[in-house]
PDB file of C-alpha atoms and ligand atoms in Angstrom:
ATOM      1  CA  UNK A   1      16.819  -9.610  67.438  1.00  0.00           C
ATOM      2  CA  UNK A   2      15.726 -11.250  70.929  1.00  0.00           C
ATOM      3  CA  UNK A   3      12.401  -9.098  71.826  1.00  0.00           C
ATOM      4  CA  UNK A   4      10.905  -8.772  75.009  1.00  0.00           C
ATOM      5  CA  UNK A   5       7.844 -10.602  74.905  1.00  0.00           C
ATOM      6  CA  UNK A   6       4.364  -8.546  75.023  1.00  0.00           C
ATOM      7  CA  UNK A   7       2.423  -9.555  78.217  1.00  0.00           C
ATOM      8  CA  UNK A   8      -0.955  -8.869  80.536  1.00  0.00           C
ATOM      9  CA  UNK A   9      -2.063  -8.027  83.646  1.00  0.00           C
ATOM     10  CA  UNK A  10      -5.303  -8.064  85.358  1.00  0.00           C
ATOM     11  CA  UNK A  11      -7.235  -5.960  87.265  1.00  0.00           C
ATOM     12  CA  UNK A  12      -9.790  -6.557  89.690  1.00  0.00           C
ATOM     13  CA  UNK A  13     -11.587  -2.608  88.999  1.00  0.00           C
ATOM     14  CA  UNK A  14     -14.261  -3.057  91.529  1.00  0.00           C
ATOM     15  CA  UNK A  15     -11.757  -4.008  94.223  1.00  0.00           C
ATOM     16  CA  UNK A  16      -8.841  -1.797  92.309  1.00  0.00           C
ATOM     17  CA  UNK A  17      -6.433  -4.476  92.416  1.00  0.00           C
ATOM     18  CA  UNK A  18      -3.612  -6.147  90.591  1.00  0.00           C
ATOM     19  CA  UNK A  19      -3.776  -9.910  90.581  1.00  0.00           C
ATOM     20  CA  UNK A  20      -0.790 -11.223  90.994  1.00  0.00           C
ATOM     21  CA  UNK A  21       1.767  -8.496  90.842  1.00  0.00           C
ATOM     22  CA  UNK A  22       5.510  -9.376  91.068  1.00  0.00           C
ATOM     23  CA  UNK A  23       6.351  -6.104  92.891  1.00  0.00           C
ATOM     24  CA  UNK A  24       4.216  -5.597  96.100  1.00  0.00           C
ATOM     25  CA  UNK A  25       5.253  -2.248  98.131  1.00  0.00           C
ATOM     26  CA  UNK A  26       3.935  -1.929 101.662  1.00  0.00           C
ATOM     27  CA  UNK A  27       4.965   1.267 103.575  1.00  0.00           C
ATOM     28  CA  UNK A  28       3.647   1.669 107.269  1.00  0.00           C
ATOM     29  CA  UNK A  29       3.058   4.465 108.821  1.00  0.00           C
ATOM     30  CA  UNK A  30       6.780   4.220 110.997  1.00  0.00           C
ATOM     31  CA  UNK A  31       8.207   4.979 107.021  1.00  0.00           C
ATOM     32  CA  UNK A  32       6.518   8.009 106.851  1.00  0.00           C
ATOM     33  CA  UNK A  33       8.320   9.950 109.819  1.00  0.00           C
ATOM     34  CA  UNK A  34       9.591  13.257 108.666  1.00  0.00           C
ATOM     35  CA  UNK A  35       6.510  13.672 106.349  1.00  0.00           C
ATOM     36  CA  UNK A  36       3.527  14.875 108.076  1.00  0.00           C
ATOM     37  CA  UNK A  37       3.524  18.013 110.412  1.00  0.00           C
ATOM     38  CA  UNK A  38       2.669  16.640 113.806  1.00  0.00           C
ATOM     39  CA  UNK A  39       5.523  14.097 114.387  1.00  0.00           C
ATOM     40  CA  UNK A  40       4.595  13.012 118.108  1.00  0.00           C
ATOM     41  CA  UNK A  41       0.488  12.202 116.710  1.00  0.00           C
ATOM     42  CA  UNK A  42       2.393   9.989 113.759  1.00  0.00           C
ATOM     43  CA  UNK A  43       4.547   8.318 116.637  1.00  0.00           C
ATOM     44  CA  UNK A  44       1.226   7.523 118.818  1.00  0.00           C
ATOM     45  CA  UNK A  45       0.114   6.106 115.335  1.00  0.00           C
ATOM     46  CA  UNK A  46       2.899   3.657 115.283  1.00  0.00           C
ATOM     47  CA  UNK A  47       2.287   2.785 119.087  1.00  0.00           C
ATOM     48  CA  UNK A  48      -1.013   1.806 118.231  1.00  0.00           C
ATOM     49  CA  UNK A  49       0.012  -0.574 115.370  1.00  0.00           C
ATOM     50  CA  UNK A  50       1.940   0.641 112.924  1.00  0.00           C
ATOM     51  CA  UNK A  51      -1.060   0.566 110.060  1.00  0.00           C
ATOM     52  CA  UNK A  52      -0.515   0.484 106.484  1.00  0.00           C
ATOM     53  CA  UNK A  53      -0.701   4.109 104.480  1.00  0.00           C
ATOM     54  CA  UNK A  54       0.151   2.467 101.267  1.00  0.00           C
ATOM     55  CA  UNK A  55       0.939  -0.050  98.795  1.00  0.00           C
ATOM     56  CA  UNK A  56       2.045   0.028  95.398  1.00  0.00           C
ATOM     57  CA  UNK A  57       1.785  -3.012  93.040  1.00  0.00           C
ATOM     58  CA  UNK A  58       3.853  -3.010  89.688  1.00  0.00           C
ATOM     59  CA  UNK A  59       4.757  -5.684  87.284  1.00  0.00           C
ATOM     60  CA  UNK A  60       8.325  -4.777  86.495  1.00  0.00           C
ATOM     61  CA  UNK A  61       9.795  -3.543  83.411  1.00  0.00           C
ATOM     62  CA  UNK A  62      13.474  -2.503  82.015  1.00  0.00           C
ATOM     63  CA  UNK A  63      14.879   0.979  83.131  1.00  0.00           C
ATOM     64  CA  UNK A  64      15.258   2.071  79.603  1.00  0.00           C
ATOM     65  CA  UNK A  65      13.705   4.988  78.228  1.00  0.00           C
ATOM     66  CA  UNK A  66      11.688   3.694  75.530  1.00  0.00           C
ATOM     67  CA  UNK A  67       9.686   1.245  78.302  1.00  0.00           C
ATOM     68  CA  UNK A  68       6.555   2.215  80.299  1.00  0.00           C
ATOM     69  CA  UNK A  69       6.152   1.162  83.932  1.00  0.00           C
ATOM     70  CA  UNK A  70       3.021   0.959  85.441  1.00  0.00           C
ATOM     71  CA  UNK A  71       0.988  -0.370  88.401  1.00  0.00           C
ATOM     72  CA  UNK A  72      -1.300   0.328  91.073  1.00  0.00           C
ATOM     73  CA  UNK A  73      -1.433   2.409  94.181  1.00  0.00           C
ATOM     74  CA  UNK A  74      -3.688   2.459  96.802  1.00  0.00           C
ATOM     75  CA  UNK A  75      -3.295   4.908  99.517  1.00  0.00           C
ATOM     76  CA  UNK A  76      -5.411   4.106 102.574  1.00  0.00           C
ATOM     77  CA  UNK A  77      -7.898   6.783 104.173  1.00  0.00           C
ATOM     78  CA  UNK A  78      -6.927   8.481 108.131  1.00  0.00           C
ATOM     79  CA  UNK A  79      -5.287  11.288 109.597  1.00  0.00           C
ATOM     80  CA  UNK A  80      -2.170  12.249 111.283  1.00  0.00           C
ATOM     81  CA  UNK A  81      -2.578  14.917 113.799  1.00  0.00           C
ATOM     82  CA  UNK A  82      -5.538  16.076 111.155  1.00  0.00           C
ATOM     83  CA  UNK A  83      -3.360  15.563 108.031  1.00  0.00           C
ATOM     84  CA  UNK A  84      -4.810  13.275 105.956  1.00  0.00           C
ATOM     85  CA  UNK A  85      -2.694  10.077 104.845  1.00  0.00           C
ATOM     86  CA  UNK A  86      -0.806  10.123 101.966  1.00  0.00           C
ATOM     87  CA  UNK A  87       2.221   9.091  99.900  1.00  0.00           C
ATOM     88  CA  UNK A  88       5.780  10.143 100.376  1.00  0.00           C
ATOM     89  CA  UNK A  89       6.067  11.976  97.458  1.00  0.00           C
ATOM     90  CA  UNK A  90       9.060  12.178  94.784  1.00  0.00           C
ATOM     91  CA  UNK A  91      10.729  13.897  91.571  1.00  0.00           C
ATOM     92  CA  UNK A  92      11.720  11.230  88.744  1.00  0.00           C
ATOM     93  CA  UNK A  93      15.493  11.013  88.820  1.00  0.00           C
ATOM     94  CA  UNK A  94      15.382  11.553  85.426  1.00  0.00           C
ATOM     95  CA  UNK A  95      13.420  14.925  86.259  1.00  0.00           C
ATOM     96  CA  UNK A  96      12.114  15.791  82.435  1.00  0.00           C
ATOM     97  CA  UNK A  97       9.830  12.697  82.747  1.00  0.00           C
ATOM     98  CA  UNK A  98       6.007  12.475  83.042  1.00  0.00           C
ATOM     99  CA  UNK A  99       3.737  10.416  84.395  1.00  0.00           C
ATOM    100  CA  UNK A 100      -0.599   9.765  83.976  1.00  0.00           C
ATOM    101  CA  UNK A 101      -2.617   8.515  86.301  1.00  0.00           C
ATOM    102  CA  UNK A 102      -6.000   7.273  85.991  1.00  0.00           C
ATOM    103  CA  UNK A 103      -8.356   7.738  89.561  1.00  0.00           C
ATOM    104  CA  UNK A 104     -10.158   3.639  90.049  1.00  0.00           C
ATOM    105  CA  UNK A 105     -11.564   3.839  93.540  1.00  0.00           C
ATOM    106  CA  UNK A 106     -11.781   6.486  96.123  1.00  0.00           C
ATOM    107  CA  UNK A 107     -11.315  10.030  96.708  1.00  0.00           C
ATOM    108  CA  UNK A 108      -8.363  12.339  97.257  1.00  0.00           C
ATOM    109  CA  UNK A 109      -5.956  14.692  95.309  1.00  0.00           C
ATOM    110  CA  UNK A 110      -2.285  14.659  93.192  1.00  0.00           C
ATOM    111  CA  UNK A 111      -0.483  17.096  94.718  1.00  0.00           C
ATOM    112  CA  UNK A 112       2.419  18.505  92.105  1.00  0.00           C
ATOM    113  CA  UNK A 113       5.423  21.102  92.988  1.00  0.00           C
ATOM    114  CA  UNK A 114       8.303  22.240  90.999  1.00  0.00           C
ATOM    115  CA  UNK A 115      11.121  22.600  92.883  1.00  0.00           C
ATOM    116  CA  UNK A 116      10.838  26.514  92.436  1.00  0.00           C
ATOM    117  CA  UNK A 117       7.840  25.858  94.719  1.00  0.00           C
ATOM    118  CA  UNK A 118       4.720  25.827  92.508  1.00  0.00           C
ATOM    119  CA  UNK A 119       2.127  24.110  94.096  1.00  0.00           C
ATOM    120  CA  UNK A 120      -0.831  22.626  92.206  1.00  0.00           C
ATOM    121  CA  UNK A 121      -3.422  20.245  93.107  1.00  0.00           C
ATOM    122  CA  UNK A 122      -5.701  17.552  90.801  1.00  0.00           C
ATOM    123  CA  UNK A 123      -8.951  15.655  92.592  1.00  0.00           C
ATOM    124  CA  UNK A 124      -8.507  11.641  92.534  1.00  0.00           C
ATOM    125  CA  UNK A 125     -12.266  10.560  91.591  1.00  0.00           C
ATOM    126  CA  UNK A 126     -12.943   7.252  88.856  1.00  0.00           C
ATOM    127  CA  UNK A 127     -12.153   7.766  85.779  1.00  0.00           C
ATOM    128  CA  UNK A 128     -10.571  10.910  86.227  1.00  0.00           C
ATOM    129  CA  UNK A 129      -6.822  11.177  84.096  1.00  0.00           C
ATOM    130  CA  UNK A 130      -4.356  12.936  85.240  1.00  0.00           C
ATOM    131  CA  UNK A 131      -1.558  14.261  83.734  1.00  0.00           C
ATOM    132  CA  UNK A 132       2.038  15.044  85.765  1.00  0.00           C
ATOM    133  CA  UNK A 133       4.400  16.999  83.786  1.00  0.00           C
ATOM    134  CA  UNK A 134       8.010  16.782  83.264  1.00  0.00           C
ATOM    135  CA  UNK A 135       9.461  18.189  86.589  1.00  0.00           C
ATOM    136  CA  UNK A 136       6.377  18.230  88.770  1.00  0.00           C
ATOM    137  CA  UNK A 137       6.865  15.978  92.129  1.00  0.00           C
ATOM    138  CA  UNK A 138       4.194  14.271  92.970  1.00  0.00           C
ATOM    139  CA  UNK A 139       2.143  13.222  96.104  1.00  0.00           C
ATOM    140  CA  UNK A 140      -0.678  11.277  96.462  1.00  0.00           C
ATOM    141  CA  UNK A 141      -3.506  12.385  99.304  1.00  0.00           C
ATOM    142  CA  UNK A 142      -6.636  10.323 100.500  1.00  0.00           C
ATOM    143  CA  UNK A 143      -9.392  12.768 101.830  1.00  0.00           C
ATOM    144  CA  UNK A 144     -11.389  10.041 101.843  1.00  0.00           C
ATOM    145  CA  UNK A 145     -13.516   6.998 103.851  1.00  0.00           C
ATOM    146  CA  UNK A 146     -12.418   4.452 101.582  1.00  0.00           C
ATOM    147  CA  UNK A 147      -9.250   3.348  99.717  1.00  0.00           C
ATOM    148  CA  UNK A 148      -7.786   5.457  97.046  1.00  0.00           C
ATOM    149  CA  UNK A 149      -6.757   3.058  94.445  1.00  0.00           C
ATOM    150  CA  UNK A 150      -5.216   4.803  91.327  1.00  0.00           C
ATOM    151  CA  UNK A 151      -3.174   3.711  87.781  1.00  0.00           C
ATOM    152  CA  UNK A 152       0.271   5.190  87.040  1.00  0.00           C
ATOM    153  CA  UNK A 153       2.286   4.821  84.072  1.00  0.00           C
ATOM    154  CA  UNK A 154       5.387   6.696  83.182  1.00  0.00           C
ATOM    155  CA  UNK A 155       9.109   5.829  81.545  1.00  0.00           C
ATOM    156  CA  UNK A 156      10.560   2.675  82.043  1.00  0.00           C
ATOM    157  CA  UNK A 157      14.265   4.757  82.895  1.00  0.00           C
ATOM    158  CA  UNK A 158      12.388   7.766  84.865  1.00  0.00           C
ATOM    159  CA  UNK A 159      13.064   6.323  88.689  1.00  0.00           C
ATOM    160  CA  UNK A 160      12.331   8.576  91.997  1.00  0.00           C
ATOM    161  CA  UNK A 161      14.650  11.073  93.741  1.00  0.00           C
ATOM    162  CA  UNK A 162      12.821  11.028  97.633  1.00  0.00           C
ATOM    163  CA  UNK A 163      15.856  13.108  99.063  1.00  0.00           C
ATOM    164  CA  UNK A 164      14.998  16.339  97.751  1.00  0.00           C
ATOM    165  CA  UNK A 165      11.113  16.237  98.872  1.00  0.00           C
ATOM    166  CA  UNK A 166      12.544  14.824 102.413  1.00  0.00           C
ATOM    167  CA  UNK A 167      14.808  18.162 102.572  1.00  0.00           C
ATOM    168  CA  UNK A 168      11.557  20.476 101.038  1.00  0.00           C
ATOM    169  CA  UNK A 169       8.437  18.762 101.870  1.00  0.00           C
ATOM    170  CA  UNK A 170       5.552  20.054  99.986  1.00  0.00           C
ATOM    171  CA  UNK A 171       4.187  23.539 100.404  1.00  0.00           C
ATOM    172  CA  UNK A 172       0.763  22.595 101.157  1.00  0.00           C
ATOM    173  CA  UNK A 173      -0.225  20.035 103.298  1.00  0.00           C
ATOM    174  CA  UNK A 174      -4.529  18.400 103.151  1.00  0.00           C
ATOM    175  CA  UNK A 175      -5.848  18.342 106.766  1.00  0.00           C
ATOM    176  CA  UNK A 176      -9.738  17.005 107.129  1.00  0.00           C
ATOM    177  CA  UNK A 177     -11.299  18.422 110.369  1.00  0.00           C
ATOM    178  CA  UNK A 178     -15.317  17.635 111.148  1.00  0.00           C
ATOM    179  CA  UNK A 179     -15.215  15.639 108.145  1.00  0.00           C
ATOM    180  CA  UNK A 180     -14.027  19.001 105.645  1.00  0.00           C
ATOM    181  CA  UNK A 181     -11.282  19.261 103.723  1.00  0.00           C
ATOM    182  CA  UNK A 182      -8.510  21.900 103.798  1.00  0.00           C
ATOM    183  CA  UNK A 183      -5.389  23.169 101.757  1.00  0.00           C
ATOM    184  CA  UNK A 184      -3.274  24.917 104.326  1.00  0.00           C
ATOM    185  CA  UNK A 185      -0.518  27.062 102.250  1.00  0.00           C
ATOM    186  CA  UNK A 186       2.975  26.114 105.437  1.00  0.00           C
ATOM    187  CA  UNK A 187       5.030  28.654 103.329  1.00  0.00           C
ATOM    188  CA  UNK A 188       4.975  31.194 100.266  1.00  0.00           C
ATOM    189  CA  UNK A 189       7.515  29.175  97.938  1.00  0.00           C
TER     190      UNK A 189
HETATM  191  C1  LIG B   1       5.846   6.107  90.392  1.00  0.00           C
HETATM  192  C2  LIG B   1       4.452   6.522  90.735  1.00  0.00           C
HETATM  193  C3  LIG B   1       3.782   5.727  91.868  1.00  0.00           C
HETATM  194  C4  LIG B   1       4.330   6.054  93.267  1.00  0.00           C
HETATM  195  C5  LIG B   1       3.432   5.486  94.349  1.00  0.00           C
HETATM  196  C6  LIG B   1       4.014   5.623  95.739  1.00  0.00           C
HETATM  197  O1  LIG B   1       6.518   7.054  89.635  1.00  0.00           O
HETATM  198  O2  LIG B   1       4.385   7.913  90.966  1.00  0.00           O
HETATM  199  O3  LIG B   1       3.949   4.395  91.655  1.00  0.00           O
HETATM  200  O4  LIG B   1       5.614   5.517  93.380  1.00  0.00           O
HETATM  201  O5  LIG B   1       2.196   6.145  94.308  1.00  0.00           O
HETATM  202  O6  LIG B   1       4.468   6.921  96.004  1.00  0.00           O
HETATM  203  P1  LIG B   1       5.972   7.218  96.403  1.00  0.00           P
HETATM  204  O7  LIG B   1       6.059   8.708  96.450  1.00  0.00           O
HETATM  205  O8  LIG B   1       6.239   6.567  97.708  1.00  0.00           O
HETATM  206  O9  LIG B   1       6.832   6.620  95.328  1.00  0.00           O
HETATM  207 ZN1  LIG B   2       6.219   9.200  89.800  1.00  0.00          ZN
END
């Protein structure tokens, strides 16, 4: 049989870093419109420079099912019109897949829906796990001063359906104001 080979990666877990991934993912803040609540403060954002709200860095694997993909992401700390920066936010396409995390650097939350319109919420600190459930979407939000670097690892044939949290958003969106942080409910389901 002709095997995949077994093969490392480092990390750099003071700077939460991969070192030389293959995969580097840079979205800026003008690939975010639609997402956050005050669209003409996330416009003024991209006036001013377009900055960086995250990057993911993965060493690619097979989409089959019995592979596990993993990487790094590292979601960047500011606000939007008051809502804190974040990740877009997805479903797998292959919805009954799951997915752990494990918090390296930084603050924030993992904000999970169902697409009945559940809402939960996990705190990003180190060494905290997290565990994403078969059907959950999942968002990543930075309430805090520094970079939120985190882990992920899920099933090599899971990939991301974006359309459906484009059309729903979430049902909760994190605002910081005078340096607090705050879960405002924007509907019932
Ligand atoms: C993949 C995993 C992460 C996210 C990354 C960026 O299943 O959940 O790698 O892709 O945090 O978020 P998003 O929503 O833009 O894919
Ligand atoms: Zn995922």
């Amino acid at each position: 049989m002709d095997y995949m080979k077994p093969f490392g990666v480092d990390l750099d877990l003071s700077k939460g870093v991969m070192k030389n991934p293959a995969t580097h993912i840079v979205r800026q803040a003008s690939s975010m419109r639609g997402h956050y609540a005050d669209a003409a403060a996330l416009e003024r954002l991209i006036a001013a420079g377009d900055p960086v709200h995250y990057e993911v860095a993965e060493q690619p694997v097979p989409d089959a099912p019995g592979q596990m993909r993993f990487g790094i992401s590292t979601t960047l700390p500011g606000t939007v019109g008051g809502e804190c920066f974040m990740t877009k936010g997805h479903y797998h396409a292959v919805p009954d897949t799951a997915e752990v995390y494990v918090g390296l650097r930084g603050q924030g939350y993992l904000l999970m829906k169902t697409v009945e319109g559940e809402c939960l919420w996990e705190e990003f600190r180190p060494g905290r796990v997290i565990y994403v459930p078969p059907f959950w979407a999942h968002r990543t939000v930075n309430t805090g001063e520094e970079p939120l670097v985190s882990f992920y690892v899920y099933p090599g044939n899971a990939g991301h359906n974006y359309g459906d949290i484009e059309k729903q958003g979430f049902p909760v969106r994190v605002l910081k104001r005078g340096g607090k942080v705050e879960f405002v409910k924007t509907r019932s389901k």
